[in-house]
Tab-separated table of C-alpha atoms and ligand atoms in Angstrom:
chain	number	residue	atom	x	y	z
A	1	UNK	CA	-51.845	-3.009	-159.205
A	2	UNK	CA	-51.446	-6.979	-160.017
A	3	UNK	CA	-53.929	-9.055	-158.541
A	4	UNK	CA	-51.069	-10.553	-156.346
A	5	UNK	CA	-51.164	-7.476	-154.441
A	6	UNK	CA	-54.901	-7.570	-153.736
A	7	UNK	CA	-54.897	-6.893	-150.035
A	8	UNK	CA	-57.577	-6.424	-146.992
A	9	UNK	CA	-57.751	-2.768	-148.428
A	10	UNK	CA	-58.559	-3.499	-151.547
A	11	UNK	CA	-61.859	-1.594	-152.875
A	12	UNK	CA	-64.057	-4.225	-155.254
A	13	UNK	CA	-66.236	-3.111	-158.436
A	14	UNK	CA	-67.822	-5.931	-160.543
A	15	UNK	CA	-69.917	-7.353	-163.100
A	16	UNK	CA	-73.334	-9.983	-162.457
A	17	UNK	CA	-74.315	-11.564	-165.550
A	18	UNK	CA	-75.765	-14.704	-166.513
A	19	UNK	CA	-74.085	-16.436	-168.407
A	20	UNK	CA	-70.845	-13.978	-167.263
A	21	UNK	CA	-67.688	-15.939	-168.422
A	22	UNK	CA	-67.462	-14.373	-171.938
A	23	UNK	CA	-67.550	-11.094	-170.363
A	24	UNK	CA	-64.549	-8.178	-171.176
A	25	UNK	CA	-64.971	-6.275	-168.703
A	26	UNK	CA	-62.967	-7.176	-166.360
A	27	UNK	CA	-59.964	-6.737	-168.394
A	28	UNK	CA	-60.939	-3.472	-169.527
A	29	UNK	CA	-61.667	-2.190	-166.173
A	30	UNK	CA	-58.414	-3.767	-164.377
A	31	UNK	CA	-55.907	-2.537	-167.149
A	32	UNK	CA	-57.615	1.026	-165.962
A	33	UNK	CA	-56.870	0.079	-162.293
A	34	UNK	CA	-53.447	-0.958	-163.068
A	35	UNK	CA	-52.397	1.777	-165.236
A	36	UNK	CA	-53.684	4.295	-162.579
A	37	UNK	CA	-51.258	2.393	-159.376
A	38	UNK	CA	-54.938	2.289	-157.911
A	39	UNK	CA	-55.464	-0.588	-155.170
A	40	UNK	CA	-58.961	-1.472	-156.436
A	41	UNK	CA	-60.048	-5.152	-158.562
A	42	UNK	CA	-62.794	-5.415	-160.568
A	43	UNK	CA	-64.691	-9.222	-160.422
A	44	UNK	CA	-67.104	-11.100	-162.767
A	45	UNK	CA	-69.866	-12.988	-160.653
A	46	UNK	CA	-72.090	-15.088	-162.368
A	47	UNK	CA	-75.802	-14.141	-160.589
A	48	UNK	CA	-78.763	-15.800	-161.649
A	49	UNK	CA	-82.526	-14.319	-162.181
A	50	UNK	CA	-83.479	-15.580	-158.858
A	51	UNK	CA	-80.707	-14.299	-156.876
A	52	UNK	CA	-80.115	-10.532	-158.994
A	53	UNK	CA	-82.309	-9.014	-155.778
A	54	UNK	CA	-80.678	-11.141	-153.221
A	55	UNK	CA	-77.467	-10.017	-155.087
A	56	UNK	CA	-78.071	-6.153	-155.358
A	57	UNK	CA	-78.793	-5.907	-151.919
A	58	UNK	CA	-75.260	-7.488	-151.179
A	59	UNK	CA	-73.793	-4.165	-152.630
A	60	UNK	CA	-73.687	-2.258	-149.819
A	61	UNK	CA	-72.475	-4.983	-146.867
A	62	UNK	CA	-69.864	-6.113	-149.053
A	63	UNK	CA	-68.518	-2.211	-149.684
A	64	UNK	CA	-68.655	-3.196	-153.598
A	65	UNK	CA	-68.527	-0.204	-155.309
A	66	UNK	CA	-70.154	-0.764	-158.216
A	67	UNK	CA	-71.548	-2.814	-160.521
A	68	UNK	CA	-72.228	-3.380	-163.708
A	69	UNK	CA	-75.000	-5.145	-165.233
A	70	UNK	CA	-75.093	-7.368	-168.283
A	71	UNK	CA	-77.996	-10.170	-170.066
A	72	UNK	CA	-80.290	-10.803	-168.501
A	73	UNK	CA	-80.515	-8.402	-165.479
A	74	UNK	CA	-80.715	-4.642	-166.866
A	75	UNK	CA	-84.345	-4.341	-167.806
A	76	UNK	CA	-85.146	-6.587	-164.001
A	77	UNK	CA	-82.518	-4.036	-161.760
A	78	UNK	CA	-84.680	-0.558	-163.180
A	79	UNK	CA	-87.904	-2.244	-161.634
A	80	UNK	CA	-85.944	-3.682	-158.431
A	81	UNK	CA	-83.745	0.104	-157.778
A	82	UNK	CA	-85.839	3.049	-156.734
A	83	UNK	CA	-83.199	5.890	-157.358
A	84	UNK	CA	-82.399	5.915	-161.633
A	85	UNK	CA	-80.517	8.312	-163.403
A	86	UNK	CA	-83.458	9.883	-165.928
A	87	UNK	CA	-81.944	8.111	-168.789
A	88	UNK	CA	-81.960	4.549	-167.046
A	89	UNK	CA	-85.766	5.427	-166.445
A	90	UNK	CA	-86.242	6.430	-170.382
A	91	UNK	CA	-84.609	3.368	-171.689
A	92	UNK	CA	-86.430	1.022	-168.620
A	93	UNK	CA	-82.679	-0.492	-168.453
A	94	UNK	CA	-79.687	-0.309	-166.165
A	95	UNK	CA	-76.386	-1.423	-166.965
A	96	UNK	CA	-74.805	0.764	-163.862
A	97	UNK	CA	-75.140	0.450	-159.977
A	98	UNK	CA	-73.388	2.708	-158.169
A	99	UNK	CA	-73.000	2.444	-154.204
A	100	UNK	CA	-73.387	5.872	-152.775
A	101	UNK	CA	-72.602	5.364	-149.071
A	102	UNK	CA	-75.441	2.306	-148.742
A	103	UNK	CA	-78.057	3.827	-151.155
A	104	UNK	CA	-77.382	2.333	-155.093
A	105	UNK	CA	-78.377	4.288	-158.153
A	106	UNK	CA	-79.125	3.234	-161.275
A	107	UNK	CA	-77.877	4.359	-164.391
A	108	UNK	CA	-77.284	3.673	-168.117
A	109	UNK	CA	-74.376	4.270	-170.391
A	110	UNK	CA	-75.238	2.103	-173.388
A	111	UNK	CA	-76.726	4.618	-175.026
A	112	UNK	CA	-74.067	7.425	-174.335
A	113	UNK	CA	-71.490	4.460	-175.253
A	114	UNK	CA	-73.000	3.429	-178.807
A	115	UNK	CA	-73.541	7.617	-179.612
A	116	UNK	CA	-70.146	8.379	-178.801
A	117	UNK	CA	-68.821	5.293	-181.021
A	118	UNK	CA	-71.016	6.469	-183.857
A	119	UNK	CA	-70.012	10.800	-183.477
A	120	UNK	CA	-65.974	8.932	-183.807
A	121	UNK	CA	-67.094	7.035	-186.932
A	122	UNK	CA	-68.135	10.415	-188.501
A	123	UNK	CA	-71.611	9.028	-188.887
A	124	UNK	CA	-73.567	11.863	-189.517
A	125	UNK	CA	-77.375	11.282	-189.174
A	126	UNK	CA	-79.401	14.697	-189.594
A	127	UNK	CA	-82.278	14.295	-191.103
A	128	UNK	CA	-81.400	10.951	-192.213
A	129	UNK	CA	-82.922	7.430	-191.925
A	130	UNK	CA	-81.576	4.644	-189.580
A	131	UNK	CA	-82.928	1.411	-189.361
A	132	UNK	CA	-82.217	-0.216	-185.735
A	133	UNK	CA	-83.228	-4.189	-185.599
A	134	UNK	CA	-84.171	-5.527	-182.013
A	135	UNK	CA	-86.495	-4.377	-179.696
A	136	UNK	CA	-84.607	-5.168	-175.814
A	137	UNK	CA	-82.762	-2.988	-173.812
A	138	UNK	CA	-80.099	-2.712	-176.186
A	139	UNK	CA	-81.997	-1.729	-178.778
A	140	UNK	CA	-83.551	1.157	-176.466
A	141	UNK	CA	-80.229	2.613	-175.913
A	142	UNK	CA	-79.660	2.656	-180.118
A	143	UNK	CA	-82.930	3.797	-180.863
A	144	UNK	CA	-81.913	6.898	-177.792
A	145	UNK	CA	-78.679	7.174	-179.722
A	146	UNK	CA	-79.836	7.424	-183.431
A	147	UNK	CA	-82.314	10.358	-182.299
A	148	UNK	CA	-79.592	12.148	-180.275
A	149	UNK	CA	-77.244	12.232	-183.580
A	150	UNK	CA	-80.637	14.021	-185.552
A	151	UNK	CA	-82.036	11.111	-187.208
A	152	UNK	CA	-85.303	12.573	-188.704
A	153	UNK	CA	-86.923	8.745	-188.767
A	154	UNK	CA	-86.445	5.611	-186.864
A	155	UNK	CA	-87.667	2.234	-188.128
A	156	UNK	CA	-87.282	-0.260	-184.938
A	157	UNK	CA	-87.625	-3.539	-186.873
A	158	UNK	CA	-88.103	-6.509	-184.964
A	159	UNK	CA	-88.642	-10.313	-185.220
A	160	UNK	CA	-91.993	-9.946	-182.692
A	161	UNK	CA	-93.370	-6.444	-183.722
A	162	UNK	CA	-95.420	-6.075	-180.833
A	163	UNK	CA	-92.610	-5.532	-178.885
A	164	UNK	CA	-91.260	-2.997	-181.481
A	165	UNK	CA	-94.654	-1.273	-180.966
A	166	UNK	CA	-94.169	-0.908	-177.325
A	167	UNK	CA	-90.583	0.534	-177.878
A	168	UNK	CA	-91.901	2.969	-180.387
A	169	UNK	CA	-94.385	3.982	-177.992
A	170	UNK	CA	-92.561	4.213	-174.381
A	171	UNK	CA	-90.249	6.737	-176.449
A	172	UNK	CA	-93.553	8.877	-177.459
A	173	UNK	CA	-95.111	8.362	-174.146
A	174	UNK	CA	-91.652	9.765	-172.132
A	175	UNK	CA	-91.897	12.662	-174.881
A	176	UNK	CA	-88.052	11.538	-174.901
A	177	UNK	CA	-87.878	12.290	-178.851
A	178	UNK	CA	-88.961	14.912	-181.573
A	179	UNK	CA	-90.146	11.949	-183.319
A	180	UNK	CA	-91.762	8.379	-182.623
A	181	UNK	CA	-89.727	5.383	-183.736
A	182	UNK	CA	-91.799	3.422	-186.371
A	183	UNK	CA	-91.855	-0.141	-185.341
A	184	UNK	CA	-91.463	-2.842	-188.097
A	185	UNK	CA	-91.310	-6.760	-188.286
A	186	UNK	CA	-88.167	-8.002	-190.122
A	187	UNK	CA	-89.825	-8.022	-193.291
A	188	UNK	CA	-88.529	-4.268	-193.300
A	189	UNK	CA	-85.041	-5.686	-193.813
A	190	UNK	CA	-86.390	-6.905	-197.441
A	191	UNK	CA	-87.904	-3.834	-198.212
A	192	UNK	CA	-85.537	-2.273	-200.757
A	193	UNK	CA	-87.551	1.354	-200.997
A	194	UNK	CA	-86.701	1.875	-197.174
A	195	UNK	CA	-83.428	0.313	-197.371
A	196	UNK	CA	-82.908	2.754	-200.161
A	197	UNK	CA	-83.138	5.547	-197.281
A	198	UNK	CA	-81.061	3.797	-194.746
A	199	UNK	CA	-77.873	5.854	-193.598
A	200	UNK	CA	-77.284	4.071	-190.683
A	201	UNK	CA	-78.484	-0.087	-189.873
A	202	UNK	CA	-78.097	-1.218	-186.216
A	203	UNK	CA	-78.248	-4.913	-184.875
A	204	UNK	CA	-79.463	-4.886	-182.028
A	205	UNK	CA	-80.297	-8.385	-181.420
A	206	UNK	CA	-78.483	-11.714	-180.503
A	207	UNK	CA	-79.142	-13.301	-184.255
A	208	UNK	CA	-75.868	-14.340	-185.718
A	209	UNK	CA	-73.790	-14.724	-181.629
A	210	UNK	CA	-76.345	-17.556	-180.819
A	211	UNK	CA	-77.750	-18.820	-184.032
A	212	UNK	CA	-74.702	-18.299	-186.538
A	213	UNK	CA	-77.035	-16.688	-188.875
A	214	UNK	CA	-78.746	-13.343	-189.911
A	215	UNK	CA	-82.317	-12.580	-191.034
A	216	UNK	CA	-82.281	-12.192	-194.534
A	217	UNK	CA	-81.063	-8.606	-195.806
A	218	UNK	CA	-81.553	-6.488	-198.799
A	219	UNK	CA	-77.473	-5.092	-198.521
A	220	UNK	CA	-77.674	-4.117	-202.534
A	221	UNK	CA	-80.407	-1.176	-201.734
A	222	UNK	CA	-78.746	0.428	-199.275
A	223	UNK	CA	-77.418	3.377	-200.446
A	224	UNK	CA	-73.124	3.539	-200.689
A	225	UNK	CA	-72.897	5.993	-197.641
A	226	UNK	CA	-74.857	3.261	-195.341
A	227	UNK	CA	-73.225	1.996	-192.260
A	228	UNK	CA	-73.720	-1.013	-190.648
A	229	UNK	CA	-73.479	-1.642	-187.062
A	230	UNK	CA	-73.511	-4.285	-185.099
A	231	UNK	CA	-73.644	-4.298	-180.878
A	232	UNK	CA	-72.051	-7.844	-181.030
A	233	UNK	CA	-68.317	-7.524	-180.900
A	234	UNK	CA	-65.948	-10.592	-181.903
A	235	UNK	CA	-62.400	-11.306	-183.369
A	236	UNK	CA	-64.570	-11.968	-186.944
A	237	UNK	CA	-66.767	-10.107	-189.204
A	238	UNK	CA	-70.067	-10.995	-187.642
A	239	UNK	CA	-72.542	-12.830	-189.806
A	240	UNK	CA	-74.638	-9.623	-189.839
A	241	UNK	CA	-71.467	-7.365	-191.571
A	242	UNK	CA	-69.988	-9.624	-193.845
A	243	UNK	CA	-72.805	-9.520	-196.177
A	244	UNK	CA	-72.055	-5.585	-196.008
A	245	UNK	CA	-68.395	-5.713	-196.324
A	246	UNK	CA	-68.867	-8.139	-199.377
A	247	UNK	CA	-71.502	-4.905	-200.835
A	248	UNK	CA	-68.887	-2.682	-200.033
A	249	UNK	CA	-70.602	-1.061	-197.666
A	250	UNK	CA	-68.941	0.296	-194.168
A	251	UNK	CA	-69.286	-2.382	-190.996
A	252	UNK	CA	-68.097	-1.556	-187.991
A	253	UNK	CA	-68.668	-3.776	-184.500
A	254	UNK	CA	-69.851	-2.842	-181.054
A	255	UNK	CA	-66.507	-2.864	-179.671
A	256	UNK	CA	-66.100	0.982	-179.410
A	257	UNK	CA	-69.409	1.390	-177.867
A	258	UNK	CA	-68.373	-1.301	-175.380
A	259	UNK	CA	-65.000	1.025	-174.331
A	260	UNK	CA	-67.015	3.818	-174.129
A	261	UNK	CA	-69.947	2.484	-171.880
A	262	UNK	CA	-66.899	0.929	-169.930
A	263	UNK	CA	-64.673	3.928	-169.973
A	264	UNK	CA	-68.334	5.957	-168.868
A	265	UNK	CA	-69.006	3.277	-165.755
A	266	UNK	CA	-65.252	3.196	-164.849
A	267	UNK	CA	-66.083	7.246	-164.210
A	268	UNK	CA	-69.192	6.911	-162.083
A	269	UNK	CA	-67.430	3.943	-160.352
A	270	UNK	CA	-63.881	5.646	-159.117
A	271	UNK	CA	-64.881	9.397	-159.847
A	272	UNK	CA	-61.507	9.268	-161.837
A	273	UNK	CA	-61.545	9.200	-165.372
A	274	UNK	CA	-59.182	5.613	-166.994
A	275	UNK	CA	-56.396	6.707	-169.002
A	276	UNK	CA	-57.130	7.138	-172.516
A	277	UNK	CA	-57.050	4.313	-174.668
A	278	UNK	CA	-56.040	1.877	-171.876
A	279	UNK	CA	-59.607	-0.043	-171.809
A	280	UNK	CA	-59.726	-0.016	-175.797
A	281	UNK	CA	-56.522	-1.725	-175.709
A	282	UNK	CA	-57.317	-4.117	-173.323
A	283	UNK	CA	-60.334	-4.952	-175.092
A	284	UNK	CA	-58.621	-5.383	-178.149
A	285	UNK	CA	-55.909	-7.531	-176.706
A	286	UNK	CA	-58.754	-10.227	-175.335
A	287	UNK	CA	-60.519	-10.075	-178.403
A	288	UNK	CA	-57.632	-10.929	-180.137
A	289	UNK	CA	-57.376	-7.868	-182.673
A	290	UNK	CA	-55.037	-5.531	-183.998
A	291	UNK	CA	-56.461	-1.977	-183.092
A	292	UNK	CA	-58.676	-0.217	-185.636
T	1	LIG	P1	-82.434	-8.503	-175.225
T	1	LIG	O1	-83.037	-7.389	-174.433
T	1	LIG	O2	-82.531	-9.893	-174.709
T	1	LIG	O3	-83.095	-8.432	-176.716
T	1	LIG	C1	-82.816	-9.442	-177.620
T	1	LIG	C2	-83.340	-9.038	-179.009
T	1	LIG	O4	-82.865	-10.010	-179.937
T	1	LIG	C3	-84.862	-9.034	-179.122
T	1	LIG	O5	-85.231	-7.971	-179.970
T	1	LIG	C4	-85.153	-10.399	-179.763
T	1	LIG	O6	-86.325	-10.430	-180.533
T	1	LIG	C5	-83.963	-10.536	-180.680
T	1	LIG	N1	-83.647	-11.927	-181.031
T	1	LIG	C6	-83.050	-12.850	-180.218
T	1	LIG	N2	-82.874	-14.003	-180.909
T	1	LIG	C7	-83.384	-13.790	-182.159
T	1	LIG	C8	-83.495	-14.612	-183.315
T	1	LIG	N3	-83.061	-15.885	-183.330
T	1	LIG	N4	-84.040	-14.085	-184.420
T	1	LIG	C9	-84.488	-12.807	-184.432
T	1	LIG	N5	-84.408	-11.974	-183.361
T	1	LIG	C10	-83.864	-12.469	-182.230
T	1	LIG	O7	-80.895	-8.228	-175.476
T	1	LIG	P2	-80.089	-6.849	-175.409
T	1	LIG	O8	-79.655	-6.590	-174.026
T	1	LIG	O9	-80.866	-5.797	-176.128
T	1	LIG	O10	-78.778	-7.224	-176.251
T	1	LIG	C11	-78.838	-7.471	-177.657
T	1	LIG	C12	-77.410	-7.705	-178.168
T	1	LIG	O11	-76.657	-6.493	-178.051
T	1	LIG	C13	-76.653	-8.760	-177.387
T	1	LIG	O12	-75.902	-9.553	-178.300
T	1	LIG	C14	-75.728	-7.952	-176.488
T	1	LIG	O13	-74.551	-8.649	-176.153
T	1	LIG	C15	-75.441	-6.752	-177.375
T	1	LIG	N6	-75.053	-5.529	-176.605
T	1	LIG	C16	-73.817	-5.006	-176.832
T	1	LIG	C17	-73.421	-3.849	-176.167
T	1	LIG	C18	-72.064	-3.257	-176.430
T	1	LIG	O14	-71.574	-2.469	-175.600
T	1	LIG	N7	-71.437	-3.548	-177.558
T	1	LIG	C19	-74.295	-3.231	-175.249
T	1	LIG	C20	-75.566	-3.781	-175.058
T	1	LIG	C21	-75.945	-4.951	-175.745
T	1	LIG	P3	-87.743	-10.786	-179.862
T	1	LIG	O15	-88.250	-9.511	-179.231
T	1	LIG	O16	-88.580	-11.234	-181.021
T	1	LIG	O17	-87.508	-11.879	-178.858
């Protein structure tokens, strides 16, 4: 359905972020909408911190039928919505609202998104180290993901380790895990024995969209196997996986995980599944890129 044809029947799904503009998802979702002949639009509104409760409770009156969530509202919405999913309640995050008939529930497909990406990619993790950098919601959802693929260890490095600390330790205290993620500052980045272990290195952070630049890495001491991932997704090499490309090491952006968190919300959204490989291409297309 082209936007031309939205009508007084139209059904509305959408995204509140802040700052919102940059944001795919529209595309992604309305390529789904169109390619299904399904009269429903999917919006970007830009909410602010002050008005995300005003705005949630708006769900309902306005028959929006969902929502999703991006910076900086996911970690605010799991205190502000009573009814999560059990995994938006492990990872303290949502990045889902759905509107069941008035009451919203919360869920959270980063997590299911980035572990689906990394299963695709072949990466396998058993028993193996992975190194995730970041400590926010995003960072939750990795540290979720690297356990669910069998990592053995988790090193959560981050640039204030007390936050790493309280990561490590919600994920003990839920008893979500086998084991606890071991929290790190960013000197563990530098630390060439570790790095030595790494099979998998996740940045899960904003350094290199915002700043233009990386912490300093030790790329030479990762072993040849080690794959770098990074949550930011752009037309470019970010300035975390150039460094790795240059090392010859794999480097692969958060682009798939986007689809598939998309592709995952678009589900609990319209109880219809998108057409396969609609979103990715949609994605792709905006972002410029041939697909990979
Ligand atoms: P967040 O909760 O705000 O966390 C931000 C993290 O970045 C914190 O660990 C913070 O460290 C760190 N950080 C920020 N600026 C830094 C700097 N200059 N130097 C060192 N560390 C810095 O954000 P989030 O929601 O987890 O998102 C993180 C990134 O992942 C964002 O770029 C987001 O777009 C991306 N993301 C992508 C997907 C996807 O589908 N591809 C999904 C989710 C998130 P401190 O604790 O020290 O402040």
């Amino acid at each position: 359905m082209k936007s031309s044809a939205i009508n007084a029947d139209t059904a509305v799904a959408a995204i509140f972020g802040d700052p919102v503009g940059h944001s795919k998802s529209p595309a992604m979702h309305n390529a789904a909408y169109a390619a299904l002949g399904m009269n429903r639009t999917y919006a970007a509104f830009r909410v602010t911190s002050e008005n995300l409760a005003a705005a949630l409770r708006a769900i309902h009156p306005l028959g929006i039928i969902g929502v999703n969530l991006t910076v900086p509202h996911k970690e605010v919405a799991a205190r502000l919505i009573k009814d999560l999913s059990g995994e938006a309640r492990m990872l303290g995050a949502v990045n889902c609202v759905v509107n069941r008939r008035g009451a919203l529930r919360g869920d959270n497909t980063d997590a299911r998104g980035l572990d689906r990406d990394l299963r695709d990619l072949g990466c396998e993790l058993r028993g193996r180290l992975a190194i995730v950098i970041g400590a926010g919601g995003g960072a939750a959802s990795s540290v979720l993901a690297c356990f669910r693929l069998g990592a053995n260890r988790v090193v959560i490095a981050n640039r204030t380790p007390a936050r790493a600390v309280a990561l490590a330790r919600r994920f003990s205290a839920k008893g979500a895990v086998r084991a606890a993620g071991e929290p790190r500052g960013l000197d563990a980045l530098m630390d060439s024995k570790l790095l030595a272990d790494a099979r998998l290195i996740v940045n899960a952070t904003s350094m290199g969209l915002t700043t233009g630049r990386f912490a300093r890495v030790d790329y030479s001491s990762t072993p040849g196997d080690c794959l770098f991932y990074d949550l930011i997704y752009s037309r470019e090499p970010t300035p975390f996986l150039k460094p790795a490309l240059a090392a010859g090491r794999r480097a692969v952006d958060g682009a798939g995980m986007l689809v598939n968190q998309g592709e995952l919300a678009f589900r609990l959204f319209n109880r219809v599944a998108p057409p396969a490989g609609v979103m990715r291409a949609a994605l792709f297309n905006e972002l410029g890129r041939t697909q990979s």
